[in-house]
PDB file of C-alpha atoms in Angstrom:
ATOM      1  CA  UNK X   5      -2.313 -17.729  14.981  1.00 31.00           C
ATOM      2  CA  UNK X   6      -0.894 -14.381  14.448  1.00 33.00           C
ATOM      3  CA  UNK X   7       0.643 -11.767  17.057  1.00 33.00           C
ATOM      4  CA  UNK X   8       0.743  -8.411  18.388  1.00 31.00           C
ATOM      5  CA  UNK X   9       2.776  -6.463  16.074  1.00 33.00           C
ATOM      6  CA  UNK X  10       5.959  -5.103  17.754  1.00 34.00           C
ATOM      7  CA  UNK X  11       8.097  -2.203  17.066  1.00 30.00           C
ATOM      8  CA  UNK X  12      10.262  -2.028  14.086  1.00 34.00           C
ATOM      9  CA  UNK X  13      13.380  -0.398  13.970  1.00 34.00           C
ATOM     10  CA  UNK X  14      13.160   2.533  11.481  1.00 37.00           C
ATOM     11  CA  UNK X  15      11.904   1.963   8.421  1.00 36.00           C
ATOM     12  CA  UNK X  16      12.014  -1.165   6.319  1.00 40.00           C
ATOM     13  CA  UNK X  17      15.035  -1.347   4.414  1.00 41.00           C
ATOM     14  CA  UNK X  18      13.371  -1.635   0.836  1.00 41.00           C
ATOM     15  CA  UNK X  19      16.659  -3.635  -1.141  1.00 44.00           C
ATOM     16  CA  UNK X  20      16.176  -6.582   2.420  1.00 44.00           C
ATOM     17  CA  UNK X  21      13.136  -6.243   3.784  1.00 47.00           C
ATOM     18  CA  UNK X  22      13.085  -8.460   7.000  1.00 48.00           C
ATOM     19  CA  UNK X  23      12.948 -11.981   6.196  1.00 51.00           C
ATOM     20  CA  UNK X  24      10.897 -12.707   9.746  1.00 48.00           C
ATOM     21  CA  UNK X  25       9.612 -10.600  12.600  1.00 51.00           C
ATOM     22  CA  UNK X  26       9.672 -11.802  16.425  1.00 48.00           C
ATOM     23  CA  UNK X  27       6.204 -10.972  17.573  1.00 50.00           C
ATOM     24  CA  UNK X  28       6.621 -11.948  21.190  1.00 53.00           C
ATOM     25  CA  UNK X  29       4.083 -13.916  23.419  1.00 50.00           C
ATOM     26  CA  UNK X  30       1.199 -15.690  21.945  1.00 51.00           C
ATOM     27  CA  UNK X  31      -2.679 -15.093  21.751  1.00 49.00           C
ATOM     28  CA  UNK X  32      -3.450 -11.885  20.387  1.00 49.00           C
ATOM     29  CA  UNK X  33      -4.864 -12.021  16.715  1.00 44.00           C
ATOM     30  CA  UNK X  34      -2.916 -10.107  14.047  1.00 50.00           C
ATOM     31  CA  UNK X  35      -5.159  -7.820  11.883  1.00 50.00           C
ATOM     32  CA  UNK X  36      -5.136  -9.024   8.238  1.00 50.00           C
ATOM     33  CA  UNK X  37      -3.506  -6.196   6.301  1.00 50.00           C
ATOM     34  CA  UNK X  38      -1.880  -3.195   7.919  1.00 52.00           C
ATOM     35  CA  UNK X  39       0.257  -0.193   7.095  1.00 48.00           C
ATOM     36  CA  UNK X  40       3.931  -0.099   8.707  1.00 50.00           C
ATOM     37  CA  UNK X  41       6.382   3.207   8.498  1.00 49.00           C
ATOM     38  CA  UNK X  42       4.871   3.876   4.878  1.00 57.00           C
ATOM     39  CA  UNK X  43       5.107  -0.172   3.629  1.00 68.00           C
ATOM     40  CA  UNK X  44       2.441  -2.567   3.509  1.00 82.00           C
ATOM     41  CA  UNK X  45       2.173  -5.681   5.445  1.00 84.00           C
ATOM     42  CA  UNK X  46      -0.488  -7.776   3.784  1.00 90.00           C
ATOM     43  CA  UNK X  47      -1.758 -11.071   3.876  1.00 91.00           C
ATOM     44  CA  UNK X  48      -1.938 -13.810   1.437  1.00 94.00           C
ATOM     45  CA  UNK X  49      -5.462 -13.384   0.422  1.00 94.00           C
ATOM     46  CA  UNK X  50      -4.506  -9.897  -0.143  1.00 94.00           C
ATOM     47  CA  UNK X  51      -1.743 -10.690  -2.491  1.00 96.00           C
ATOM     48  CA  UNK X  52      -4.087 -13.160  -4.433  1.00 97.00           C
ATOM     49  CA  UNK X  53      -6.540 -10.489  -5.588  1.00 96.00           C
ATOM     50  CA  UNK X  54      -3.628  -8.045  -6.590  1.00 97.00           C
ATOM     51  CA  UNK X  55      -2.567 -11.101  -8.593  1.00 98.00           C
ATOM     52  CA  UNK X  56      -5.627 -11.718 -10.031  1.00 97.00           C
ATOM     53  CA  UNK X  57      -6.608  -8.314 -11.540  1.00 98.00           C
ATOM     54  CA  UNK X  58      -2.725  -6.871 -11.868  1.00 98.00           C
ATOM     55  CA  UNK X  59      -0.816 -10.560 -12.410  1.00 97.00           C
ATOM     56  CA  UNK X  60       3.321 -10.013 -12.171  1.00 97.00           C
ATOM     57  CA  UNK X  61       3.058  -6.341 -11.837  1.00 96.00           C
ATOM     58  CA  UNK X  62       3.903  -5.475  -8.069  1.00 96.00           C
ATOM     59  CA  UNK X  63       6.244  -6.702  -5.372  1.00 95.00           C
ATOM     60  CA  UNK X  64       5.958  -9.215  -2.436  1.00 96.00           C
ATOM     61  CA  UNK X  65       8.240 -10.159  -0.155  1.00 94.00           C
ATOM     62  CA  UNK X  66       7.452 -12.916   1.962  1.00 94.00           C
ATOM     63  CA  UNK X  67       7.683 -12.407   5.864  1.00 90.00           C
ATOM     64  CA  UNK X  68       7.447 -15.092   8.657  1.00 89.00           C
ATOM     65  CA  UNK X  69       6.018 -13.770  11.636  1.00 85.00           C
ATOM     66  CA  UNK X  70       7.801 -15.722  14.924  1.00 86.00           C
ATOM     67  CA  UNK X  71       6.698 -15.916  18.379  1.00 87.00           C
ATOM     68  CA  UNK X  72       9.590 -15.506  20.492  1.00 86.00           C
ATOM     69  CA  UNK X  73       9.839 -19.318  21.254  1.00 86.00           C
ATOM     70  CA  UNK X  74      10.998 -18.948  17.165  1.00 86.00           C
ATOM     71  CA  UNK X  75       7.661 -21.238  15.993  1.00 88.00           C
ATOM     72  CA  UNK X  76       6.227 -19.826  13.239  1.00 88.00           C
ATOM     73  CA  UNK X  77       3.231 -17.778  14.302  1.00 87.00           C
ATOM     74  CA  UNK X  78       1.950 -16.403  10.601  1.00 87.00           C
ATOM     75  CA  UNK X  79       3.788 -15.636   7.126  1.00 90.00           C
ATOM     76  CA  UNK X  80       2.597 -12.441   5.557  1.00 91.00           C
ATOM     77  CA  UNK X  81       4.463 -10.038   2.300  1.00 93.00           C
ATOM     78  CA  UNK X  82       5.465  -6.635   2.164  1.00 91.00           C
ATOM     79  CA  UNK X  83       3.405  -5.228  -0.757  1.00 92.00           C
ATOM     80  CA  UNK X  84       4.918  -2.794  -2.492  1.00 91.00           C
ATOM     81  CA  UNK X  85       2.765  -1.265  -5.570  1.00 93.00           C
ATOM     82  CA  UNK X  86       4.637  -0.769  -8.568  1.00 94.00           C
ATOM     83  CA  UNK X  87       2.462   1.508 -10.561  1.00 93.00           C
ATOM     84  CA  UNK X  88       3.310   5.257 -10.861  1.00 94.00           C
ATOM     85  CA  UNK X  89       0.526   7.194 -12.188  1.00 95.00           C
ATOM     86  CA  UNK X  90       0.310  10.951 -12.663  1.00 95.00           C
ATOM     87  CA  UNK X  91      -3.509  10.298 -12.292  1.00 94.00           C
ATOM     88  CA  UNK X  92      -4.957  14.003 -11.040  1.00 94.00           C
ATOM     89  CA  UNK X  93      -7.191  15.934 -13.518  1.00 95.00           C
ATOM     90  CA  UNK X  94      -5.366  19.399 -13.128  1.00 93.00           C
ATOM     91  CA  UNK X  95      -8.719  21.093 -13.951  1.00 94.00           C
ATOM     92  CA  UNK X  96     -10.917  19.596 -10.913  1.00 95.00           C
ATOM     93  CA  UNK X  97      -8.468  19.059  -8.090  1.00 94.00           C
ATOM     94  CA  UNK X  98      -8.701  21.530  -5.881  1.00 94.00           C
ATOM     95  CA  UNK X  99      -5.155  21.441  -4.151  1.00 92.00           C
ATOM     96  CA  UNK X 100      -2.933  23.329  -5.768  1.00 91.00           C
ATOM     97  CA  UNK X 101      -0.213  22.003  -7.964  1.00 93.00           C
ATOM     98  CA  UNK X 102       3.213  23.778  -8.063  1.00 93.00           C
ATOM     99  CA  UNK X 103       4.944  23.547 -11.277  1.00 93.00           C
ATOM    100  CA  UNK X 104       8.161  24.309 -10.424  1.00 94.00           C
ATOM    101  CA  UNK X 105       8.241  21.391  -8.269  1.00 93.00           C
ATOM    102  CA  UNK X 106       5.823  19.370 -10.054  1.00 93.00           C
ATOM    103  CA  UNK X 107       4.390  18.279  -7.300  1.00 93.00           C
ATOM    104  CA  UNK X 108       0.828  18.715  -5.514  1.00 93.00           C
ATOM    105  CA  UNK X 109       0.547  20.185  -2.175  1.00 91.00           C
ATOM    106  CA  UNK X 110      -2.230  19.581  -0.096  1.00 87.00           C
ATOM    107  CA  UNK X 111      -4.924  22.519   0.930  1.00 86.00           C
ATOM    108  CA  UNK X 112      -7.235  22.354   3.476  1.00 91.00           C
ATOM    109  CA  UNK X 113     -10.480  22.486   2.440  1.00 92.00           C
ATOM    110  CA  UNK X 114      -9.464  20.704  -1.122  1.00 91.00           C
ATOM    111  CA  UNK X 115      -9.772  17.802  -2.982  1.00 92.00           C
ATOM    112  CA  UNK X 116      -8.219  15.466  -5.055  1.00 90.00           C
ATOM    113  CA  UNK X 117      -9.815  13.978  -8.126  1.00 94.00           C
ATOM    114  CA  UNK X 118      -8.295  11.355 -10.462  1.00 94.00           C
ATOM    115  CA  UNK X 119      -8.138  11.148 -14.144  1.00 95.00           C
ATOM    116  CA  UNK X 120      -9.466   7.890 -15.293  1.00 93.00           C
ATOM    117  CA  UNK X 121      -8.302   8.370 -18.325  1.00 95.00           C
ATOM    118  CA  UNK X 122      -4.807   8.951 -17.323  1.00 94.00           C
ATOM    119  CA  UNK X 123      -5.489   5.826 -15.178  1.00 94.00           C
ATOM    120  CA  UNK X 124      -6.029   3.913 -17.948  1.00 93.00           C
ATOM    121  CA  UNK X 125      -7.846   0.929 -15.907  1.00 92.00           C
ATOM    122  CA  UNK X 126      -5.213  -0.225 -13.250  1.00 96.00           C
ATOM    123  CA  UNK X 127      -6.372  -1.056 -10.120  1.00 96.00           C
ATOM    124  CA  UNK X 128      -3.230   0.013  -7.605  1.00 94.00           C
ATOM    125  CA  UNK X 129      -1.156   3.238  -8.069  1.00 94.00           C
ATOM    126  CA  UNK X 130       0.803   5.642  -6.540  1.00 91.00           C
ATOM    127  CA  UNK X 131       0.909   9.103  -7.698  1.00 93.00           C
ATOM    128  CA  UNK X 132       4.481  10.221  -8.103  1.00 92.00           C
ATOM    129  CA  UNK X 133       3.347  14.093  -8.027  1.00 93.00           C
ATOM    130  CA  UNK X 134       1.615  13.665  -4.559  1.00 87.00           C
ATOM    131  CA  UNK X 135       4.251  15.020  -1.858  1.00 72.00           C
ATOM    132  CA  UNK X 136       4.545  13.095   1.319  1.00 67.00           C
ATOM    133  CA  UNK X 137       1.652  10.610   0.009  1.00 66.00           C
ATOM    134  CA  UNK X 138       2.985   7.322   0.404  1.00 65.00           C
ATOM    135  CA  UNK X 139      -0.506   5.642   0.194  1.00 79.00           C
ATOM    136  CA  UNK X 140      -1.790   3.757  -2.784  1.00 88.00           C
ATOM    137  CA  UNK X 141      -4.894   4.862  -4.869  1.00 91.00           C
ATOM    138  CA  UNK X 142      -7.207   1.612  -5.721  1.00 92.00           C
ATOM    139  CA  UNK X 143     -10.140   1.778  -8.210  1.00 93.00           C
ATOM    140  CA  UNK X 144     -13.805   0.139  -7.557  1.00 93.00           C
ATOM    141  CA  UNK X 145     -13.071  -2.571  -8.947  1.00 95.00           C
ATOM    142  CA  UNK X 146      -9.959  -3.318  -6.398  1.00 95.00           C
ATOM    143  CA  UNK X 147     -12.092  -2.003  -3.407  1.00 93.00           C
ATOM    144  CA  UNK X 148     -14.956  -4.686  -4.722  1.00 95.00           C
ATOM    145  CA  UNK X 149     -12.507  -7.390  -5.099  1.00 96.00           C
ATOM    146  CA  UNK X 150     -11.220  -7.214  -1.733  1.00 94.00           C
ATOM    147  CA  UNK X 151     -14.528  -6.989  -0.112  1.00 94.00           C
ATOM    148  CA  UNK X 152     -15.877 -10.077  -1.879  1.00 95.00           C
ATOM    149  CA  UNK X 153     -12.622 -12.110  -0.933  1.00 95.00           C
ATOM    150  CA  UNK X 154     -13.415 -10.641   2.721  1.00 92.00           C
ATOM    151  CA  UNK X 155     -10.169  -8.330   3.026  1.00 90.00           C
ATOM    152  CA  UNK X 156     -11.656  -5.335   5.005  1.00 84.00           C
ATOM    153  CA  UNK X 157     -10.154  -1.781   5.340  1.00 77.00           C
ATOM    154  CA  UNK X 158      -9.775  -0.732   1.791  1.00 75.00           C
ATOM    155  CA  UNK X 159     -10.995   2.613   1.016  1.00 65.00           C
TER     156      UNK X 159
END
């Protein structure tokens, strides 16, 4: 089951994802959860956990993976998280943060530490103040999740 992930053109179209990707010729296992032009393609064990601790509060959209024969090889989501979270304690991060722009920019050498206050207990966020940061922040409690329902590569 599964497939090589192919090329796709640009990036997803976030109002239509694609419904269904052609993933060509058969026998190469598809990794469980992966990162695509800035989007997430997850699977459905994935989705349960977000479900579980954060019920009705991000987006999936379903995708059916085809081999080129058009039998359905897997069906995964596009994961979008939903949560927007200026989370960085201004005193302790160590990038600098312009406020003209309102917006963080990255330093070599420095580090990012998050508020858990300003958190407030979510599990998934992105931080709307990070520039060209497109990944999600997770808590302990997501990373533990995830492990125990065996999804790996969640730092």
């Amino acid at each position: 089951m599964g497939g090589q992930i192919g090329h796709l053109p640009g990036r997803p179209d976030r109002s239509h994802p694609p419904a269904h990707e052609d993933k060509g010729g058969r026998g190469k296992i598809m990794p469980a959860d992966l990162m695509m032009h800035n989007s997430f393609f997850v699977s459905g064990k994935f989705r349960e956990v977000v479900e579980k601790l954060e019920p009705g509060l991000h987006q999936f959209v379903p995708v059916e993976l085809l081999w080129k024969d058009g039998s359905h090889a897997a069906s995964y989501f596009w994961f979008y998280p939903c949560n927007r979270i200026d989370g960085m304690d201004r005193e302790q991060t160590t990038h600098e943060f312009r406020e003209k722009s309102g917006l963080w920019m990255n330093r070599p050498g420095g580090s990012y530490v998050v508020n858990l206050q300003r958190v407030g207990g979510r599990n998934v966020w992105i931080d709307p103040r990070m520039s060209g940061f497109d990944l999600p922040f997770v808590s302990e409690t997501f990373k533990l999740a995830m492990s125990e329902a065996g999804v790996r590569g969640i730092g």
